[in-house]
XYZ file of C-alpha atoms in Angstrom:
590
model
C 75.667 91.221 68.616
C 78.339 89.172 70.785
C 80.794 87.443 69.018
C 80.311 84.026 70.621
C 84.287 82.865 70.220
C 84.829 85.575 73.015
C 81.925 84.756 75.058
C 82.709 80.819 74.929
C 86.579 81.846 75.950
C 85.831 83.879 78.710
C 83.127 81.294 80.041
C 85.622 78.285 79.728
C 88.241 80.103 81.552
C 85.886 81.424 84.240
C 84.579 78.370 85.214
C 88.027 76.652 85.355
C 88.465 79.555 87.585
C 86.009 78.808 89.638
C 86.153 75.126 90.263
C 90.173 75.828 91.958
C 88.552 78.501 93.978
C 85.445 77.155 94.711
C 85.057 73.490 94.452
C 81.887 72.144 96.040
C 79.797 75.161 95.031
C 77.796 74.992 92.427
C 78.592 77.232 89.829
C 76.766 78.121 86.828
C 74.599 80.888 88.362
C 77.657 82.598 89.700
C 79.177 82.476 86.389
C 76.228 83.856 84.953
C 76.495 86.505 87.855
C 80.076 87.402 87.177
C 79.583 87.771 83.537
C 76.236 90.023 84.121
C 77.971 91.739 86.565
C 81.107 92.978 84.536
C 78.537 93.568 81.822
C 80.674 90.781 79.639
C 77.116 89.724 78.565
C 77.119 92.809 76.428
C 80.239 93.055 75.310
C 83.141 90.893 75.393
C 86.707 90.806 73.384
C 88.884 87.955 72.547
C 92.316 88.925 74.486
C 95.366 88.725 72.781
C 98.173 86.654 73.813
C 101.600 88.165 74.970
C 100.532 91.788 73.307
C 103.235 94.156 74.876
C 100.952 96.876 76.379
C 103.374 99.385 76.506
C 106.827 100.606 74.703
C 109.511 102.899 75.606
C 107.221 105.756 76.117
C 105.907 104.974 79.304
C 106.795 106.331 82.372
C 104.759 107.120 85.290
C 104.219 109.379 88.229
C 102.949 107.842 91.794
C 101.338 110.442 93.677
C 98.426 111.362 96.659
C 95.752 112.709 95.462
C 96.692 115.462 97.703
C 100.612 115.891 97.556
C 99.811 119.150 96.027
C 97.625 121.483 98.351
C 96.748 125.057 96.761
C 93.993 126.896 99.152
C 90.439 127.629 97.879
C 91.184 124.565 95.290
C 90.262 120.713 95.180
C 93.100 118.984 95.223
C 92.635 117.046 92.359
C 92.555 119.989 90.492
C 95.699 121.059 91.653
C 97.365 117.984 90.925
C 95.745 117.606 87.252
C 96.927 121.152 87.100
C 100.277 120.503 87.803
C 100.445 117.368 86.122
C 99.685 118.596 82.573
C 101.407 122.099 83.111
C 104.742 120.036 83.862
C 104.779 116.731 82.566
C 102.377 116.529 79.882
C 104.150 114.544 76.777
C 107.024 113.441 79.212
C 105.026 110.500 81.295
C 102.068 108.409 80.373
C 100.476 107.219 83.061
C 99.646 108.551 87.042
C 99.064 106.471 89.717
C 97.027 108.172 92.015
C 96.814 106.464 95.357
C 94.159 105.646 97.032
C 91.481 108.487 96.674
C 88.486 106.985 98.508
C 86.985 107.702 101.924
C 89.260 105.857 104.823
C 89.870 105.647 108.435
C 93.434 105.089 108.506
C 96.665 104.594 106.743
C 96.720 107.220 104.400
C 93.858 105.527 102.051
C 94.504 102.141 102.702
C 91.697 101.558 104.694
C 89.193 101.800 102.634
C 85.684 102.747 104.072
C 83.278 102.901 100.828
C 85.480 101.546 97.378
C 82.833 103.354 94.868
C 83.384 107.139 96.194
C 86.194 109.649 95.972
C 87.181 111.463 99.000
C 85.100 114.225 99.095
C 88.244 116.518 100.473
C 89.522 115.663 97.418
C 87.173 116.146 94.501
C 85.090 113.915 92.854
C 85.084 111.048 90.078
C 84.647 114.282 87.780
C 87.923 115.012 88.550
C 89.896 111.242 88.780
C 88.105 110.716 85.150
C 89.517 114.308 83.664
C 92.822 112.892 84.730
C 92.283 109.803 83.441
C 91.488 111.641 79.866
C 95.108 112.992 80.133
C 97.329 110.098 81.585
C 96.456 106.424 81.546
C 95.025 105.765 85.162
C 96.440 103.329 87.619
C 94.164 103.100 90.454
C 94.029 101.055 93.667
C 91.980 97.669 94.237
C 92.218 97.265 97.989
C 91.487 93.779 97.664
C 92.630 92.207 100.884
C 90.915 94.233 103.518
C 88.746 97.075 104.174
C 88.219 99.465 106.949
C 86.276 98.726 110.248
C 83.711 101.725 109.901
C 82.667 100.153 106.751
C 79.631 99.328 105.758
C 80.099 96.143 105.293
C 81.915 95.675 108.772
C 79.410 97.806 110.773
C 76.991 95.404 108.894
C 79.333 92.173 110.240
C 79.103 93.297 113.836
C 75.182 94.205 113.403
C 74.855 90.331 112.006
C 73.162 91.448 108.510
C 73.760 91.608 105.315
C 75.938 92.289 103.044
C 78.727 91.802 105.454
C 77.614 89.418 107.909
C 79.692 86.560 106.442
C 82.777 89.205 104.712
C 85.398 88.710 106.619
C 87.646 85.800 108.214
C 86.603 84.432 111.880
C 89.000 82.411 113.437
C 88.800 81.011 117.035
C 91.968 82.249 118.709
C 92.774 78.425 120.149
C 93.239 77.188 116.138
C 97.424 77.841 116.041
C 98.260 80.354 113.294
C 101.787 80.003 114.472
C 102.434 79.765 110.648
C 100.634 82.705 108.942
C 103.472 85.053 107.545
C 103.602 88.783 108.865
C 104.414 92.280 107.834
C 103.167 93.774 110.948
C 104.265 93.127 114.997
C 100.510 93.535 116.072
C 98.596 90.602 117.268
C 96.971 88.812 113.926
C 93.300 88.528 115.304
C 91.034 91.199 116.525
C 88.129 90.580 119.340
C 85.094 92.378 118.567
C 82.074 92.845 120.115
C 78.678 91.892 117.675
C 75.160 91.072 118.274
C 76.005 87.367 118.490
C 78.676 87.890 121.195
C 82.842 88.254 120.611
C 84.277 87.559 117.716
C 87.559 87.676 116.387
C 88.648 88.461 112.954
C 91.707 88.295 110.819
C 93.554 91.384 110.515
C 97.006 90.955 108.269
C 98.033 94.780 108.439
C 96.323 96.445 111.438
C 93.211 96.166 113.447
C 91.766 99.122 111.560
C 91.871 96.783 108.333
C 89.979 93.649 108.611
C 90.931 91.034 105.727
C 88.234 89.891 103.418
C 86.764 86.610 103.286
C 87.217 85.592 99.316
C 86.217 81.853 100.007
C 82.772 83.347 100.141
C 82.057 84.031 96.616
C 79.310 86.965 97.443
C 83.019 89.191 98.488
C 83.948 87.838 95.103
C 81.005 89.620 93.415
C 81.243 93.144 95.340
C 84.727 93.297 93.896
C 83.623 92.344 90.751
C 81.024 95.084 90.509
C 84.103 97.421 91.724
C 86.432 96.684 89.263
C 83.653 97.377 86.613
C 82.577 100.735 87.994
C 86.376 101.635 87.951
C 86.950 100.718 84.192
C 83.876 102.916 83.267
C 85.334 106.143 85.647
C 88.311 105.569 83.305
C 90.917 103.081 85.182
C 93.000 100.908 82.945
C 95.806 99.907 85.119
C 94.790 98.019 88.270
C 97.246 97.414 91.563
C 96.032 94.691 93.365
C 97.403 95.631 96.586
C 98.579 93.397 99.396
C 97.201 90.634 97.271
C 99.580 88.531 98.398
C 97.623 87.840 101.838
C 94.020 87.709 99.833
C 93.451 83.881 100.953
C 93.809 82.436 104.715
C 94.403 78.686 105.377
C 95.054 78.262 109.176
C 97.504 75.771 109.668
C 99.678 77.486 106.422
C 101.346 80.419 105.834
C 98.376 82.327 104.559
C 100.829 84.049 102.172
C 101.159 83.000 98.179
C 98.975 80.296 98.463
C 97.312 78.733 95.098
C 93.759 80.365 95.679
C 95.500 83.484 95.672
C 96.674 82.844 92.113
C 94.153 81.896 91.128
C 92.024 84.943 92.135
C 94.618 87.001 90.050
C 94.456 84.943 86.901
C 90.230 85.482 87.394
C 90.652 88.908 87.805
C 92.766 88.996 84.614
C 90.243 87.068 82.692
C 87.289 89.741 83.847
C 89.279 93.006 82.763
C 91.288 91.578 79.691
C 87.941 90.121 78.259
C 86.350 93.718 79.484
C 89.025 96.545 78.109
C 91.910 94.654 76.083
C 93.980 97.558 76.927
C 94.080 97.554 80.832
C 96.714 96.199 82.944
C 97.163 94.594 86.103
C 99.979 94.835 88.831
C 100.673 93.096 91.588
C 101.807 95.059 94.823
C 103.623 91.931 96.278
C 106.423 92.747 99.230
C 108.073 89.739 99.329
C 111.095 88.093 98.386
C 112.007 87.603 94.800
C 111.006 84.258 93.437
C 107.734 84.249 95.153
C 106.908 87.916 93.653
C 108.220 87.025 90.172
C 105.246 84.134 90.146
C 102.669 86.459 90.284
C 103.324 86.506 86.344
C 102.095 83.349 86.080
C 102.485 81.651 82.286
C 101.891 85.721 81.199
C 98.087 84.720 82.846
C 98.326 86.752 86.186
C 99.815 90.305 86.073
C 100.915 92.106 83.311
C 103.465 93.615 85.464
C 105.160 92.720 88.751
C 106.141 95.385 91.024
C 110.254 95.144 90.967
C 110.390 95.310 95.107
C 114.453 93.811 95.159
C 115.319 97.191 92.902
C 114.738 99.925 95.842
C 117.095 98.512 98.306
C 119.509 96.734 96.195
C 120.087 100.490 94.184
C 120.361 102.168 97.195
C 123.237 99.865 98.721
C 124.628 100.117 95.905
C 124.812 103.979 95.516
C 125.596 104.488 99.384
C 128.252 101.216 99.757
C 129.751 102.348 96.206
C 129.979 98.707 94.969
C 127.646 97.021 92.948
C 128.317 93.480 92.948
C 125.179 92.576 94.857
C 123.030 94.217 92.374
C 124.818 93.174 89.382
C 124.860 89.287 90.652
C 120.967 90.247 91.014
C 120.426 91.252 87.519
C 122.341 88.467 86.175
C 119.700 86.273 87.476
C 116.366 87.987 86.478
C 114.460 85.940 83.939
C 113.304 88.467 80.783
C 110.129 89.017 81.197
C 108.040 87.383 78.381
C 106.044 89.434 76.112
C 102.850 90.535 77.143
C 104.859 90.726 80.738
C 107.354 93.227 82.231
C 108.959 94.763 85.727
C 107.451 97.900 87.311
C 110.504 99.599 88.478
C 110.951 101.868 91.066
C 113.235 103.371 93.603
C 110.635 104.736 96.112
C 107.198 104.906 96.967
C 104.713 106.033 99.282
C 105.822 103.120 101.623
C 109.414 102.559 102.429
C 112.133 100.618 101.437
C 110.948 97.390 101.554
C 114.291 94.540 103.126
C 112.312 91.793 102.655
C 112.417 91.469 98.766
C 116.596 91.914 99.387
C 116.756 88.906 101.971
C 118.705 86.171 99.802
C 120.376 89.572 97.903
C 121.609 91.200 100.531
C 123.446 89.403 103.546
C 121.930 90.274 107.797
C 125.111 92.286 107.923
C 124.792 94.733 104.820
C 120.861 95.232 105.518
C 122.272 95.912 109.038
C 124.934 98.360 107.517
C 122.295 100.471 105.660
C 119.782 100.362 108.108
C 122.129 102.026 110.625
C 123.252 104.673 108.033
C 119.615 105.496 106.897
C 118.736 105.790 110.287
C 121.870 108.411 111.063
C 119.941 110.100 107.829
C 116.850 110.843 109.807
C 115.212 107.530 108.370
C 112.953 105.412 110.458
C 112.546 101.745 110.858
C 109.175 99.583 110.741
C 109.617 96.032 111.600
C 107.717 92.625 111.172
C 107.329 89.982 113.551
C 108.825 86.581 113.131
C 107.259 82.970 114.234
C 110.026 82.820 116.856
C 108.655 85.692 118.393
C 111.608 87.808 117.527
C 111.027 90.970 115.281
C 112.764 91.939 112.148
C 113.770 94.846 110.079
C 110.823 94.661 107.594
C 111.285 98.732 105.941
C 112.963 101.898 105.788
C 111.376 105.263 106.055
C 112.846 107.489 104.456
C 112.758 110.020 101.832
C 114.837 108.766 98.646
C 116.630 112.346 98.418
C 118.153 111.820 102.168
C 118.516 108.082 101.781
C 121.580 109.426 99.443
C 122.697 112.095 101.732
C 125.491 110.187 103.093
C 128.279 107.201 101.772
C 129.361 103.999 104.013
C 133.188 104.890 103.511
C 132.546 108.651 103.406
C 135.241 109.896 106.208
C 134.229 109.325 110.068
C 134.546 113.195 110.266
C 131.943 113.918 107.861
C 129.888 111.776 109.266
C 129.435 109.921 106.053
C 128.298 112.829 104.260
C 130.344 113.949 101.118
C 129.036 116.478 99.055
C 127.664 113.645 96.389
C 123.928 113.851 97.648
C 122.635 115.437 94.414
C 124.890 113.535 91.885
C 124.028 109.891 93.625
C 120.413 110.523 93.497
C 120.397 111.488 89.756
C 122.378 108.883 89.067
C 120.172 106.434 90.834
C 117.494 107.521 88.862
C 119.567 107.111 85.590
C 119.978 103.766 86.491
C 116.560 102.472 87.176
C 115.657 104.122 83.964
C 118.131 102.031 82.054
C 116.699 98.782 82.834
C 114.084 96.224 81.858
C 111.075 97.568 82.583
C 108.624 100.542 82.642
C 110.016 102.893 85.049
C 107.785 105.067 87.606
C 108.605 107.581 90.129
C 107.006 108.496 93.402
C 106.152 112.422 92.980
C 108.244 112.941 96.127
C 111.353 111.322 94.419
C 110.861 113.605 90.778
C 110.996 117.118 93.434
C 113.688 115.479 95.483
C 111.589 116.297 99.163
C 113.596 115.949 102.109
C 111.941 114.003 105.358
C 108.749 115.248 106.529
C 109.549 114.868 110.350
C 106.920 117.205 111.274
C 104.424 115.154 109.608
C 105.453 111.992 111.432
C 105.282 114.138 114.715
C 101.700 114.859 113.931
C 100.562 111.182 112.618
C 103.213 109.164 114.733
C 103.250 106.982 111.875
C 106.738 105.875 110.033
C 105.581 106.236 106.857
C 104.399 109.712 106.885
C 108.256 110.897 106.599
C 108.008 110.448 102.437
C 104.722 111.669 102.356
C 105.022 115.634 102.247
C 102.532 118.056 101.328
C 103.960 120.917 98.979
C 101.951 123.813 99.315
C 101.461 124.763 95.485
C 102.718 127.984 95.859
C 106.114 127.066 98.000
C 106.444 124.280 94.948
C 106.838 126.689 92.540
C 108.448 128.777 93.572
C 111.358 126.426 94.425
C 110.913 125.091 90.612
C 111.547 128.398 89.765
C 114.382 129.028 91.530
C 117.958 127.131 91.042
C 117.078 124.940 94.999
C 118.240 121.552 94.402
C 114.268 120.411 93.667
C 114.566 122.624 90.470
C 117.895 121.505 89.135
C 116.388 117.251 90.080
C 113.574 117.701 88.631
C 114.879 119.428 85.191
C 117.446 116.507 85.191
C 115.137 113.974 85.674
C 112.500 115.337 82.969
C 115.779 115.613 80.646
C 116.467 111.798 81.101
C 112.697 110.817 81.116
C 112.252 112.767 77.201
C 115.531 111.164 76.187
C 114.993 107.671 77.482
C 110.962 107.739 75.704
C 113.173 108.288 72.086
C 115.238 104.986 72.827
C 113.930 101.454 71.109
C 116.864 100.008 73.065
C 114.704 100.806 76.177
C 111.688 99.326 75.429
C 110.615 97.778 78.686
C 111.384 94.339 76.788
C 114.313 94.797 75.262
C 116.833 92.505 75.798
C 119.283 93.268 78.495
C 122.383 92.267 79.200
C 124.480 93.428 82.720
C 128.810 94.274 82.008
C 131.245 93.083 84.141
C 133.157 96.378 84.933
C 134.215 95.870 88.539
C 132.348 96.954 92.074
C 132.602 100.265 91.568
C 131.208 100.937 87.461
C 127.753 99.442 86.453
C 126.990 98.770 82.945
C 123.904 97.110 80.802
C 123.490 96.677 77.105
C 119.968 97.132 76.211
C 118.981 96.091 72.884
C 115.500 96.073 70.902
C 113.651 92.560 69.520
C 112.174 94.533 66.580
C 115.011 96.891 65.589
C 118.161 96.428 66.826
C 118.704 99.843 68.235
C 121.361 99.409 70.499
C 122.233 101.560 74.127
C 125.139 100.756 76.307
C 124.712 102.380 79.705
C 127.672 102.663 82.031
C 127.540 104.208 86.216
C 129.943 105.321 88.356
C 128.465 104.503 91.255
C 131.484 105.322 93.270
C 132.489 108.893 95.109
C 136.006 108.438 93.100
C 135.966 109.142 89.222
C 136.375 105.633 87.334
C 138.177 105.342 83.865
C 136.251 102.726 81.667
C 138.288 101.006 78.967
C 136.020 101.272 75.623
C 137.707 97.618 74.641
C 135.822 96.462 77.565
C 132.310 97.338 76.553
C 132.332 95.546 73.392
C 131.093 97.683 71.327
C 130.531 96.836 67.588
C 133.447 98.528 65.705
C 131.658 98.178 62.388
C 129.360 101.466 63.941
C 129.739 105.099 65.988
C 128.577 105.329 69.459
C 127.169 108.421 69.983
C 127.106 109.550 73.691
C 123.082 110.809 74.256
C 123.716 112.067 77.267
C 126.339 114.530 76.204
C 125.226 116.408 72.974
C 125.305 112.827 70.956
C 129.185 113.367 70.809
C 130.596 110.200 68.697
C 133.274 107.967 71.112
C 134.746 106.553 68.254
C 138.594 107.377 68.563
C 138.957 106.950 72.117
C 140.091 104.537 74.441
C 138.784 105.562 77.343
C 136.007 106.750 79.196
C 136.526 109.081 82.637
C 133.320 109.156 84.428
C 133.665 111.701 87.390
C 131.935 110.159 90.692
C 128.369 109.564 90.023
C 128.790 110.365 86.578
C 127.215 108.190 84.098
C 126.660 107.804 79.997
C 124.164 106.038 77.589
C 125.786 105.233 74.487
C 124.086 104.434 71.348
C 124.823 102.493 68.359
C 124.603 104.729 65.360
C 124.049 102.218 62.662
C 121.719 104.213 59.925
C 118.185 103.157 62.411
C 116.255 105.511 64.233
C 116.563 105.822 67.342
C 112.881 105.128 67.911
């Protein structure tokens, strides 16, 4: 039987919910809907407050479902395959991307949410995976594709979709509705009732959802409950951001929206204790660093300012703008924490850096990731002027050549290799629970075929290894081997470390431009880790006196053989070089 102290707590939240989101409708029989609908009427748990839902452990792989192609074999297959014959015990968690049928952007647009791609397996196969790693699936929340159901329904006038998605006449001025895309924001279509013209935020292929109608609210609800019973506990809201439209506003962060994340949260925390939302939110800092709410909206926040911020840094060899950065992120609280990354299926993302970066260093890179083969995607601004919105790129030639490399080298310097490793060092060093795009752990290079064939941007960091070709080059000593056994190395060590507990404390060094440092140290025990970069293409000799260490214990070096540094004054880091140090004070170091 129930408990009824869950069942009262998840009603009283629910309906405070409900009255921000939807405040002339009555609502006790869509409560009662919500609750019968996530099956909360059956069973229900009492969440716990600021519960850490991961420790030092985690790590995670972001992958297609089809990144991995092997002929005569589902490709889920092949990527379980791969996944547990190389990486098994090393990461925790895969985040598969979206695997459902779509019409366009690589999964994004989302034609039916409750079936896997049949060229890719079946929910057979996404919950076998999901046995093995913890599961981080896609909620396309804010749109879904037009040769849906529920659009072909819209345009036929009949339900469910007649009233899905947002109509706007194209007289009302949405001159201040925020965009990440240059095409025009409304779409005329042709129904049974005559033209109409709906709200499309990304492209005209993906129509945005109509949440003030609470009926979309219940489809999604009956979504996110089929997904936590194929095995899903980690949930990216994506583009949720945009989820509600206010003409006459921005149509980007506004309090609905927060609200509809803080419901959400309520339905799955109330439903699995264990799962975890994340919030895909491309935007500049402080407005994506709300979307943890009083620790009552996402468990994590993706860390968008990381990607470009590292990258300067590792191609401009100075890290003042990322260390400034750092020195102003609030610790996350308990039961809260950053979802770092370096790259992902999208690009580099320059909005998040705006306020980080100044026009003329996002200029700067953008001009040298371009002479890398990298493309540009831009946004359009209310002025009617358009803007650098992301880099495409893979991360492996993103580092292929340095700002003050010489003019005859044409910025290249023979550092590609080290700067990328040491990239990667770096983002696993900080506050957070670290995850990297499959393309970044094999070190790709740009597909430019693939963009040839799609003509889309993005496609350039979204390679498909043939299974075979893949390992062979793992087998060999190609630079995707010799990555990829490196990063594996760091990801074991790192899982060992209490010190890196993606809430540890953290505290950045003040080292000069051209040497990073952090001191990482753990609430519960202590433990202790000192990391120090040279992010520079010159080697850099570190003064031990300035890191502070505690004299009263040994530092061992992890990264080299736990060698002790006691005795020496100094530390020579060769370019791109970089050390975690540990306190060695009698605790473990896990």
């Amino acid at each position: 039987m129930t408990d009824l102290a869950p069942q009262q707590h998840l009603r009283d939240r629910l309906s405070a919910h409900l009255e921000v989101l939807y405040p002339k409708l009555e609502k006790a029989a869509l409560l009662d809907d919500i609750i019968a609908l996530m099956a909360l009427d059956q069973r229900c748990f009492m969440p716990e407050a600021h519960k850490n839902l991961w420790d030092e452990s985690d790590t995670l792989v972001i992958t297609y479902g089809d990144s991995i192609l092997r002929d005569g074999e589902w490709p889920l297959h092949t990527l379980h395959d791969f996944l547990r014959r190389e990486l098994r015990g090393l990461i925790s968690g895969v985040h598969i991307l979206p695997f459902y049928p779509y019409s366009s952007d690589d999964g994004f647009s989302v034609i039916n949410y409750v079936e896997v791609n049949p060229s890719l397996g079946d929910w057979k196969d996404i919950s076998a995976i999901a046995r093995d790693f913890d599961l981080m699936a896609d909620l396309v929340i804010n749109h879904c594709s037009s040769r849906s159901l529920w659009f072909e329904n819209f345009k036929q006038r009949r339900d469910p979709g007649m009233d899905y998605f947002v109509e706007v006449d194209p007289a009302v001025d949405l001159s201040e509705v925020v965009r990440p895309r240059t095409s025009p924001l409304l779409n005329e279509v042709q129904t049974l009732d005559g033209k109409r013209h709906v709200w499309c935020t990304f492209s005209h292929d993906q129509v945005d959802l109509n949440f003030q109608n609470p009926k979309v609210l219940l489809e999604f609800v009956k979504i996110i409950r089929y997904y936590l019973d194929m095995g899903v506990k980690i949930f990216r809201l994506d583009a949720v951001a945009f989820l509600w439209k206010i003409p006459g506003t921005t149509s980007l962060n506004l309090e609905q929206t927060h609200e509809a994340v803080r419901l959400v949260r309520t339905l799955i925390e109330h439903a699995v204790p264990d799962a975890i939302i994340i919030t895909e939110t491309n935007i500049p800092l402080r407005e994506n660093l709300a979307y943890f709410g009083n620790a009552n909206e996402a468990h994590l926040v993706y860390n968008f300012s990381l990607p470009p911020l590292l990258i300067n840094t590792m191609v401009s060899g100075s890290c003042k703008a990322l260390k400034t950065w750092m020195m102003g992120m609030p610790a996350a609280q308990d039961g809260t924490t950053y979802f770092n990354f370096i790259a992902s299926h999208d690009g580099i993302g320059l909005r998040p850096a705006e306020g980080l970066l100044d026009d003329a260093d996002i200029n700067q890179l953008v001009a040298l990731m371009q002479k890398s083969g990298g493309k540009v995607s831009w946004r359009a601004l209310a002025n009617g002027e358009n803007r650098p919105y992301e880099i495409n790129i893979s991360l492996y030639d993103a580092m292929r050549r340095h700002l003050h490399a010489s003019n005859e080298n044409d910025g290249e310097d023979g550092f590609q290799e080290q700067r990328f490793i040491c990239a990667h060092a770096l983002m696993l060093a900080v506050q957070g629970v670290p995850a990297f795009y499959i393309h970044s752990l094999l070190a790709t290079e740009n597909d430019e075929n693939r963009v040839l064939h799609t003509s889309h941007n993005r496609s350039i960091n979204r390679h498909q290894w043939a299974a075979d070709d893949l390992e062979s080059q793992l087998e060999t000593n190609s630079h995707h081997a010799r990555i990829f056994n490196v990063l594996k190395a760091l990801i074991a060590l790192r899982s060992a470390q209490a010190a890196f507990h993606p809430n540890a404390a953290q505290y950045p060094l003040h080292l000069g431009d051209k040497v990073f440092g952090i001191r990482r140290e753990s609430h519960s025990s202590g433990a202790a880790i000192v990391a120090i970069y040279n992010i520079s293409a010159e080697p850099q000799e570190i003064l031990l006196a300035d890191l502070n260490l505690d004299e009263s214990a040994q530092w061992l070096d992890i990264t080299s053989d736990n060698r002790s540094v006691r005795g020496q004054a100094s530390l020579v880091l060769a370019p791109y070089a970089y050390r975690w140090l540990r306190r060695d004070d009698g605790l473990d170091a896990g």
